[in-house]
PDB file of N, CA, C and O in Angstrom:
ATOM      1  N   MET A   1     107.954  88.039  96.238  1.00 72.00           N
ATOM      2  CA  MET A   1     107.404  88.806  97.354  1.00 72.00           C
ATOM      3  C   MET A   1     106.242  89.662  96.834  1.00 72.00           C
ATOM      4  O   MET A   1     106.315  90.237  95.763  1.00 72.00           O
ATOM      5  N   GLU A   2     105.202  89.734  97.592  1.00 93.00           N
ATOM      6  CA  GLU A   2     103.999  90.486  97.264  1.00 93.00           C
ATOM      7  C   GLU A   2     104.289  91.998  97.266  1.00 93.00           C
ATOM      8  O   GLU A   2     105.109  92.491  98.032  1.00 93.00           O
ATOM      9  N   THR A   3     103.589  92.744  96.412  1.00 93.00           N
ATOM     10  CA  THR A   3     103.773  94.193  96.297  1.00 93.00           C
ATOM     11  C   THR A   3     103.621  94.880  97.654  1.00 93.00           C
ATOM     12  O   THR A   3     104.422  95.740  98.018  1.00 93.00           O
ATOM     13  N   ARG A   4     102.613  94.502  98.403  1.00 94.00           N
ATOM     14  CA  ARG A   4     102.367  95.093  99.729  1.00 94.00           C
ATOM     15  C   ARG A   4     103.581  94.912 100.644  1.00 94.00           C
ATOM     16  O   ARG A   4     104.018  95.850 101.303  1.00 94.00           O
ATOM     17  N   GLN A   5     104.120  93.709 100.675  1.00 94.00           N
ATOM     18  CA  GLN A   5     105.284  93.424 101.521  1.00 94.00           C
ATOM     19  C   GLN A   5     106.491  94.237 101.073  1.00 94.00           C
ATOM     20  O   GLN A   5     107.252  94.745 101.911  1.00 94.00           O
ATOM     21  N   LYS A   6     106.661  94.378  99.771  1.00 93.00           N
ATOM     22  CA  LYS A   6     107.792  95.161  99.248  1.00 93.00           C
ATOM     23  C   LYS A   6     107.683  96.624  99.670  1.00 93.00           C
ATOM     24  O   LYS A   6     108.660  97.234 100.098  1.00 93.00           O
ATOM     25  N   ILE A   7     106.483  97.191  99.527  1.00 91.00           N
ATOM     26  CA  ILE A   7     106.276  98.598  99.887  1.00 91.00           C
ATOM     27  C   ILE A   7     106.564  98.810 101.370  1.00 91.00           C
ATOM     28  O   ILE A   7     107.291  99.733 101.749  1.00 91.00           O
ATOM     29  N   LEU A   8     106.008  97.956 102.214  1.00 91.00           N
ATOM     30  CA  LEU A   8     106.215  98.106 103.658  1.00 91.00           C
ATOM     31  C   LEU A   8     107.672  97.895 104.044  1.00 91.00           C
ATOM     32  O   LEU A   8     108.184  98.583 104.933  1.00 91.00           O
ATOM     33  N   LYS A   9     108.355  96.987 103.381  1.00 91.00           N
ATOM     34  CA  LYS A   9     109.773  96.754 103.668  1.00 91.00           C
ATOM     35  C   LYS A   9     110.588  98.010 103.363  1.00 91.00           C
ATOM     36  O   LYS A   9     111.411  98.435 104.172  1.00 91.00           O
ATOM     37  N   VAL A  10     110.331  98.632 102.222  1.00 88.00           N
ATOM     38  CA  VAL A  10     111.051  99.860 101.854  1.00 88.00           C
ATOM     39  C   VAL A  10     110.732 100.970 102.848  1.00 88.00           C
ATOM     40  O   VAL A  10     111.630 101.657 103.339  1.00 88.00           O
ATOM     41  N   LEU A  11     109.446 101.161 103.156  1.00 87.00           N
ATOM     42  CA  LEU A  11     109.049 102.250 104.049  1.00 87.00           C
ATOM     43  C   LEU A  11     109.582 102.087 105.471  1.00 87.00           C
ATOM     44  O   LEU A  11     109.815 103.082 106.155  1.00 87.00           O
ATOM     45  N   THR A  12     109.760 100.866 105.939  1.00 87.00           N
ATOM     46  CA  THR A  12     110.286 100.672 107.289  1.00 87.00           C
ATOM     47  C   THR A  12     111.805 100.732 107.314  1.00 87.00           C
ATOM     48  O   THR A  12     112.393 100.886 108.386  1.00 87.00           O
ATOM     49  N   THR A  13     112.440 100.668 106.150  1.00 87.00           N
ATOM     50  CA  THR A  13     113.901 100.686 106.063  1.00 87.00           C
ATOM     51  C   THR A  13     114.448 102.099 105.910  1.00 87.00           C
ATOM     52  O   THR A  13     115.529 102.409 106.398  1.00 87.00           O
ATOM     53  N   ILE A  14     113.699 102.966 105.239  1.00 82.00           N
ATOM     54  CA  ILE A  14     114.180 104.320 104.944  1.00 82.00           C
ATOM     55  C   ILE A  14     113.946 105.260 106.122  1.00 82.00           C
ATOM     56  O   ILE A  14     113.127 104.964 106.994  1.00 82.00           O
ATOM     57  N   PRO A  15     114.638 106.392 106.143  1.00 80.00           N
ATOM     58  CA  PRO A  15     114.412 107.369 107.224  1.00 80.00           C
ATOM     59  C   PRO A  15     112.969 107.873 107.237  1.00 80.00           C
ATOM     60  O   PRO A  15     112.346 108.003 106.178  1.00 80.00           O
ATOM     61  N   ALA A  16     112.451 108.139 108.403  1.00 72.00           N
ATOM     62  CA  ALA A  16     111.078 108.637 108.557  1.00 72.00           C
ATOM     63  C   ALA A  16     110.902 109.929 107.778  1.00 72.00           C
ATOM     64  O   ALA A  16     111.781 110.783 107.755  1.00 72.00           O
ATOM     65  N   GLY A  17     109.759 110.058 107.136  1.00 72.00           N
ATOM     66  CA  GLY A  17     109.445 111.292 106.419  1.00 72.00           C
ATOM     67  C   GLY A  17     109.804 111.272 104.952  1.00 72.00           C
ATOM     68  O   GLY A  17     109.385 112.155 104.206  1.00 72.00           O
ATOM     69  N   VAL A  18     110.583 110.289 104.480  1.00 78.00           N
ATOM     70  CA  VAL A  18     110.922 110.226 103.064  1.00 78.00           C
ATOM     71  C   VAL A  18     109.664 109.824 102.311  1.00 78.00           C
ATOM     72  O   VAL A  18     108.939 108.925 102.724  1.00 78.00           O
ATOM     73  N   ARG A  19     109.405 110.512 101.202  1.00 79.00           N
ATOM     74  CA  ARG A  19     108.182 110.271 100.443  1.00 79.00           C
ATOM     75  C   ARG A  19     108.522 109.783  99.041  1.00 79.00           C
ATOM     76  O   ARG A  19     109.501 110.221  98.444  1.00 79.00           O
ATOM     77  N   TYR A  20     107.695 108.887  98.517  1.00 82.00           N
ATOM     78  CA  TYR A  20     107.879 108.348  97.179  1.00 82.00           C
ATOM     79  C   TYR A  20     106.613 108.529  96.365  1.00 82.00           C
ATOM     80  O   TYR A  20     105.510 108.347  96.859  1.00 82.00           O
ATOM     81  N   SER A  21     106.782 108.823  95.072  1.00 81.00           N
ATOM     82  CA  SER A  21     105.648 108.909  94.161  1.00 81.00           C
ATOM     83  C   SER A  21     105.368 107.530  93.565  1.00 81.00           C
ATOM     84  O   SER A  21     106.163 106.601  93.709  1.00 81.00           O
ATOM     85  N   THR A  22     104.256 107.402  92.852  1.00 80.00           N
ATOM     86  CA  THR A  22     103.932 106.136  92.197  1.00 80.00           C
ATOM     87  C   THR A  22     105.005 105.762  91.188  1.00 80.00           C
ATOM     88  O   THR A  22     105.381 104.599  91.067  1.00 80.00           O
ATOM     89  N   SER A  23     105.534 106.751  90.468  1.00 82.00           N
ATOM     90  CA  SER A  23     106.614 106.476  89.500  1.00 82.00           C
ATOM     91  C   SER A  23     107.849 105.947  90.205  1.00 82.00           C
ATOM     92  O   SER A  23     108.514 105.032  89.706  1.00 82.00           O
ATOM     93  N   ASP A  24     108.174 106.531  91.363  1.00 85.00           N
ATOM     94  CA  ASP A  24     109.316 106.047  92.142  1.00 85.00           C
ATOM     95  C   ASP A  24     109.107 104.583  92.522  1.00 85.00           C
ATOM     96  O   ASP A  24     110.013 103.770  92.416  1.00 85.00           O
ATOM     97  N   TRP A  25     107.894 104.255  92.976  1.00 87.00           N
ATOM     98  CA  TRP A  25     107.594 102.874  93.373  1.00 87.00           C
ATOM     99  C   TRP A  25     107.757 101.933  92.199  1.00 87.00           C
ATOM    100  O   TRP A  25     108.242 100.819  92.355  1.00 87.00           O
ATOM    101  N   GLY A  26     107.354 102.362  91.013  1.00 87.00           N
ATOM    102  CA  GLY A  26     107.503 101.522  89.827  1.00 87.00           C
ATOM    103  C   GLY A  26     108.954 101.197  89.546  1.00 87.00           C
ATOM    104  O   GLY A  26     109.305 100.063  89.222  1.00 87.00           O
ATOM    105  N   ARG A  27     109.823 102.189  89.697  1.00 89.00           N
ATOM    106  CA  ARG A  27     111.263 101.972  89.475  1.00 89.00           C
ATOM    107  C   ARG A  27     111.872 101.102  90.568  1.00 89.00           C
ATOM    108  O   ARG A  27     112.691 100.228  90.303  1.00 89.00           O
ATOM    109  N   ILE A  28     111.496 101.327  91.802  1.00 88.00           N
ATOM    110  CA  ILE A  28     112.068 100.596  92.933  1.00 88.00           C
ATOM    111  C   ILE A  28     111.642  99.133  92.921  1.00 88.00           C
ATOM    112  O   ILE A  28     112.469  98.235  93.085  1.00 88.00           O
ATOM    113  N   LEU A  29     110.344  98.891  92.731  1.00 90.00           N
ATOM    114  CA  LEU A  29     109.804  97.542  92.869  1.00 90.00           C
ATOM    115  C   LEU A  29     109.812  96.744  91.570  1.00 90.00           C
ATOM    116  O   LEU A  29     109.854  95.521  91.602  1.00 90.00           O
ATOM    117  N   GLY A  30     109.717  97.437  90.451  1.00 90.00           N
ATOM    118  CA  GLY A  30     109.641  96.742  89.176  1.00 90.00           C
ATOM    119  C   GLY A  30     108.297  96.053  88.955  1.00 90.00           C
ATOM    120  O   GLY A  30     108.169  95.228  88.053  1.00 90.00           O
ATOM    121  N   ASP A  31     107.294  96.379  89.768  1.00 90.00           N
ATOM    122  CA  ASP A  31     105.966  95.792  89.633  1.00 90.00           C
ATOM    123  C   ASP A  31     105.092  96.682  88.749  1.00 90.00           C
ATOM    124  O   ASP A  31     105.431  97.821  88.457  1.00 90.00           O
ATOM    125  N   ASP A  32     103.943  96.172  88.346  1.00 90.00           N
ATOM    126  CA  ASP A  32     102.981  96.897  87.541  1.00 90.00           C
ATOM    127  C   ASP A  32     102.468  98.115  88.307  1.00 90.00           C
ATOM    128  O   ASP A  32     102.054  97.990  89.468  1.00 90.00           O
ATOM    129  N   LYS A  33     102.479  99.287  87.665  1.00 87.00           N
ATOM    130  CA  LYS A  33     102.067 100.521  88.346  1.00 87.00           C
ATOM    131  C   LYS A  33     100.615 100.486  88.796  1.00 87.00           C
ATOM    132  O   LYS A  33     100.260 101.058  89.823  1.00 87.00           O
ATOM    133  N   ARG A  34      99.741  99.801  88.057  1.00 91.00           N
ATOM    134  CA  ARG A  34      98.340  99.698  88.477  1.00 91.00           C
ATOM    135  C   ARG A  34      98.225  98.926  89.783  1.00 91.00           C
ATOM    136  O   ARG A  34      97.462  99.301  90.676  1.00 91.00           O
ATOM    137  N   GLU A  35      98.995  97.840  89.899  1.00 92.00           N
ATOM    138  CA  GLU A  35      98.994  97.040  91.130  1.00 92.00           C
ATOM    139  C   GLU A  35      99.567  97.869  92.287  1.00 92.00           C
ATOM    140  O   GLU A  35      99.060  97.831  93.405  1.00 92.00           O
ATOM    141  N   ILE A  36     100.604  98.641  92.004  1.00 91.00           N
ATOM    142  CA  ILE A  36     101.217  99.492  93.029  1.00 91.00           C
ATOM    143  C   ILE A  36     100.208 100.531  93.514  1.00 91.00           C
ATOM    144  O   ILE A  36     100.030 100.716  94.716  1.00 91.00           O
ATOM    145  N   ARG A  37      99.524 101.209  92.588  1.00 89.00           N
ATOM    146  CA  ARG A  37      98.526 102.224  92.977  1.00 89.00           C
ATOM    147  C   ARG A  37      97.412 101.606  93.812  1.00 89.00           C
ATOM    148  O   ARG A  37      96.972 102.182  94.809  1.00 89.00           O
ATOM    149  N   HIS A  38      96.947 100.435  93.406  1.00 94.00           N
ATOM    150  CA  HIS A  38      95.886  99.744  94.149  1.00 94.00           C
ATOM    151  C   HIS A  38      96.368  99.406  95.570  1.00 94.00           C
ATOM    152  O   HIS A  38      95.651  99.642  96.552  1.00 94.00           O
ATOM    153  N   THR A  39      97.571  98.889  95.680  1.00 94.00           N
ATOM    154  CA  THR A  39      98.134  98.511  96.981  1.00 94.00           C
ATOM    155  C   THR A  39      98.340  99.750  97.859  1.00 94.00           C
ATOM    156  O   THR A  39      98.021  99.733  99.049  1.00 94.00           O
ATOM    157  N   LEU A  40      98.847 100.834  97.269  1.00 91.00           N
ATOM    158  CA  LEU A  40      99.024 102.074  98.027  1.00 91.00           C
ATOM    159  C   LEU A  40      97.680 102.593  98.531  1.00 91.00           C
ATOM    160  O   LEU A  40      97.577 103.057  99.667  1.00 91.00           O
ATOM    161  N   GLY A  41      96.636 102.496  97.711  1.00 92.00           N
ATOM    162  CA  GLY A  41      95.294 102.907  98.132  1.00 92.00           C
ATOM    163  C   GLY A  41      94.790 102.078  99.299  1.00 92.00           C
ATOM    164  O   GLY A  41      94.202 102.613 100.244  1.00 92.00           O
ATOM    165  N   ASP A  42      95.033 100.767  99.245  1.00 95.00           N
ATOM    166  CA  ASP A  42      94.629  99.889 100.353  1.00 95.00           C
ATOM    167  C   ASP A  42      95.368 100.252 101.637  1.00 95.00           C
ATOM    168  O   ASP A  42      94.768 100.321 102.710  1.00 95.00           O
ATOM    169  N   LEU A  43      96.676 100.481 101.519  1.00 94.00           N
ATOM    170  CA  LEU A  43      97.483 100.828 102.695  1.00 94.00           C
ATOM    171  C   LEU A  43      97.046 102.168 103.285  1.00 94.00           C
ATOM    172  O   LEU A  43      97.022 102.342 104.499  1.00 94.00           O
ATOM    173  N   GLU A  44      96.675 103.110 102.422  1.00 92.00           N
ATOM    174  CA  GLU A  44      96.182 104.410 102.903  1.00 92.00           C
ATOM    175  C   GLU A  44      94.847 104.227 103.624  1.00 92.00           C
ATOM    176  O   GLU A  44      94.628 104.787 104.705  1.00 92.00           O
ATOM    177  N   ALA A  45      93.938 103.444 103.042  1.00 95.00           N
ATOM    178  CA  ALA A  45      92.619 103.214 103.643  1.00 95.00           C
ATOM    179  C   ALA A  45      92.734 102.557 105.014  1.00 95.00           C
ATOM    180  O   ALA A  45      91.944 102.840 105.915  1.00 95.00           O
ATOM    181  N   GLU A  46      93.742 101.702 105.184  1.00 95.00           N
ATOM    182  CA  GLU A  46      93.977 101.033 106.472  1.00 95.00           C
ATOM    183  C   GLU A  46      94.619 101.958 107.494  1.00 95.00           C
ATOM    184  O   GLU A  46      94.683 101.632 108.675  1.00 95.00           O
ATOM    185  N   GLY A  47      95.171 103.089 107.021  1.00 94.00           N
ATOM    186  CA  GLY A  47      95.860 104.005 107.923  1.00 94.00           C
ATOM    187  C   GLY A  47      97.318 103.650 108.144  1.00 94.00           C
ATOM    188  O   GLY A  47      97.947 104.178 109.051  1.00 94.00           O
ATOM    189  N   THR A  48      97.872 102.780 107.308  1.00 93.00           N
ATOM    190  CA  THR A  48      99.269 102.365 107.438  1.00 93.00           C
ATOM    191  C   THR A  48     100.216 103.395 106.843  1.00 93.00           C
ATOM    192  O   THR A  48     101.299 103.636 107.361  1.00 93.00           O
ATOM    193  N   ILE A  49      99.790 104.009 105.734  1.00 90.00           N
ATOM    194  CA  ILE A  49     100.603 105.045 105.091  1.00 90.00           C
ATOM    195  C   ILE A  49      99.760 106.302 104.966  1.00 90.00           C
ATOM    196  O   ILE A  49      98.538 106.265 105.119  1.00 90.00           O
ATOM    197  N   GLU A  50     100.436 107.406 104.671  1.00 88.00           N
ATOM    198  CA  GLU A  50      99.707 108.639 104.429  1.00 88.00           C
ATOM    199  C   GLU A  50     100.143 109.221 103.095  1.00 88.00           C
ATOM    200  O   GLU A  50     101.250 108.988 102.628  1.00 88.00           O
ATOM    201  N   VAL A  51      99.233 109.976 102.500  1.00 86.00           N
ATOM    202  CA  VAL A  51      99.479 110.600 101.214  1.00 86.00           C
ATOM    203  C   VAL A  51      99.694 112.080 101.452  1.00 86.00           C
ATOM    204  O   VAL A  51      98.928 112.723 102.166  1.00 86.00           O
ATOM    205  N   VAL A  52     100.747 112.616 100.856  1.00 83.00           N
ATOM    206  CA  VAL A  52     101.045 114.043 100.957  1.00 83.00           C
ATOM    207  C   VAL A  52     100.938 114.609  99.552  1.00 83.00           C
ATOM    208  O   VAL A  52     101.604 114.132  98.637  1.00 83.00           O
ATOM    209  N   ARG A  53     100.069 115.579  99.381  1.00 80.00           N
ATOM    210  CA  ARG A  53      99.908 116.198  98.063  1.00 80.00           C
ATOM    211  C   ARG A  53     100.586 117.562  98.074  1.00 80.00           C
ATOM    212  O   ARG A  53     100.248 118.428  98.858  1.00 80.00           O
ATOM    213  N   ASP A  54     101.556 117.722  97.190  1.00 76.00           N
ATOM    214  CA  ASP A  54     102.291 118.974  97.050  1.00 76.00           C
ATOM    215  C   ASP A  54     101.385 119.988  96.357  1.00 76.00           C
ATOM    216  O   ASP A  54     100.729 119.672  95.370  1.00 76.00           O
ATOM    217  N   GLU A  55     101.345 121.201  96.875  1.00 77.00           N
ATOM    218  CA  GLU A  55     100.498 122.235  96.284  1.00 77.00           C
ATOM    219  C   GLU A  55     100.848 122.476  94.829  1.00 77.00           C
ATOM    220  O   GLU A  55      99.978 122.740  94.012  1.00 77.00           O
ATOM    221  N   GLY A  56     102.111 122.380  94.499  1.00 74.00           N
ATOM    222  CA  GLY A  56     102.547 122.614  93.123  1.00 74.00           C
ATOM    223  C   GLY A  56     102.236 121.453  92.197  1.00 74.00           C
ATOM    224  O   GLY A  56     102.170 121.617  90.990  1.00 74.00           O
ATOM    225  N   ARG A  57     102.071 120.241  92.742  1.00 72.00           N
ATOM    226  CA  ARG A  57     101.792 119.045  91.938  1.00 72.00           C
ATOM    227  C   ARG A  57     100.723 118.183  92.604  1.00 72.00           C
ATOM    228  O   ARG A  57     101.002 117.060  93.018  1.00 72.00           O
ATOM    229  N   PRO A  58      99.485 118.672  92.697  1.00 71.00           N
ATOM    230  CA  PRO A  58      98.429 117.879  93.354  1.00 71.00           C
ATOM    231  C   PRO A  58      98.120 116.582  92.620  1.00 71.00           C
ATOM    232  O   PRO A  58      97.552 115.664  93.189  1.00 71.00           O
ATOM    233  N   ASP A  59      98.527 116.492  91.344  1.00 72.00           N
ATOM    234  CA  ASP A  59      98.289 115.291  90.551  1.00 72.00           C
ATOM    235  C   ASP A  59      99.328 114.203  90.819  1.00 72.00           C
ATOM    236  O   ASP A  59      99.196 113.086  90.332  1.00 72.00           O
ATOM    237  N   LYS A  60     100.350 114.540  91.591  1.00 78.00           N
ATOM    238  CA  LYS A  60     101.425 113.583  91.858  1.00 78.00           C
ATOM    239  C   LYS A  60     101.532 113.361  93.372  1.00 78.00           C
ATOM    240  O   LYS A  60     102.349 113.983  94.051  1.00 78.00           O
ATOM    241  N   PRO A  61     100.710 112.458  93.919  1.00 82.00           N
ATOM    242  CA  PRO A  61     100.751 112.222  95.369  1.00 82.00           C
ATOM    243  C   PRO A  61     102.046 111.543  95.790  1.00 82.00           C
ATOM    244  O   PRO A  61     102.640 110.781  95.030  1.00 82.00           O
ATOM    245  N   LEU A  62     102.483 111.854  96.995  1.00 83.00           N
ATOM    246  CA  LEU A  62     103.675 111.245  97.572  1.00 83.00           C
ATOM    247  C   LEU A  62     103.241 110.422  98.780  1.00 83.00           C
ATOM    248  O   LEU A  62     102.351 110.831  99.527  1.00 83.00           O
ATOM    249  N   TYR A  63     103.872 109.273  98.968  1.00 85.00           N
ATOM    250  CA  TYR A  63     103.466 108.346 100.012  1.00 85.00           C
ATOM    251  C   TYR A  63     104.574 108.164 101.033  1.00 85.00           C
ATOM    252  O   TYR A  63     105.753 108.121 100.676  1.00 85.00           O
ATOM    253  N   ARG A  64     104.184 108.044 102.297  1.00 85.00           N
ATOM    254  CA  ARG A  64     105.146 107.748 103.353  1.00 85.00           C
ATOM    255  C   ARG A  64     104.458 106.954 104.455  1.00 85.00           C
ATOM    256  O   ARG A  64     103.224 106.960 104.571  1.00 85.00           O
ATOM    257  N   LEU A  65     105.261 106.297 105.272  1.00 86.00           N
ATOM    258  CA  LEU A  65     104.744 105.520 106.387  1.00 86.00           C
ATOM    259  C   LEU A  65     104.135 106.467 107.398  1.00 86.00           C
ATOM    260  O   LEU A  65     104.707 107.519 107.704  1.00 86.00           O
ATOM    261  N   LYS A  66     102.963 106.145 107.882  1.00 85.00           N
ATOM    262  CA  LYS A  66     102.287 106.998 108.855  1.00 85.00           C
ATOM    263  C   LYS A  66     102.994 106.890 110.200  1.00 85.00           C
ATOM    264  O   LYS A  66     103.291 105.797 110.659  1.00 85.00           O
ATOM    265  N   GLU A  67     103.286 108.023 110.787  1.00 77.00           N
ATOM    266  CA  GLU A  67     103.995 108.038 112.066  1.00 77.00           C
ATOM    267  C   GLU A  67     103.023 107.741 113.204  1.00 77.00           C
ATOM    268  O   GLU A  67     101.888 108.156 113.172  1.00 77.00           O
ATOM    269  N   GLY A  68     103.548 107.061 114.216  1.00 64.00           N
ATOM    270  CA  GLY A  68     102.754 106.807 115.394  1.00 64.00           C
ATOM    271  C   GLY A  68     102.072 105.528 115.294  1.00 64.00           C
ATOM    272  O   GLY A  68     101.429 104.797 115.664  1.00 64.00           O
TER     273      GLY A  68
END
């Protein structure tokens, strides 16, 4: 299964609002982190997911399915 499909499958299965970091995605999917980051960037650019940056950790973005 393609990385994009895996990410969307997880995001549509979990409760709304749950956020995952790139490290979390690496553990969940077992795919290459560079490929995961690239795919997450594409999904964000399309407006499918949104990135939430914690004030305490702006270097560690969290991703979730965009509502609506």
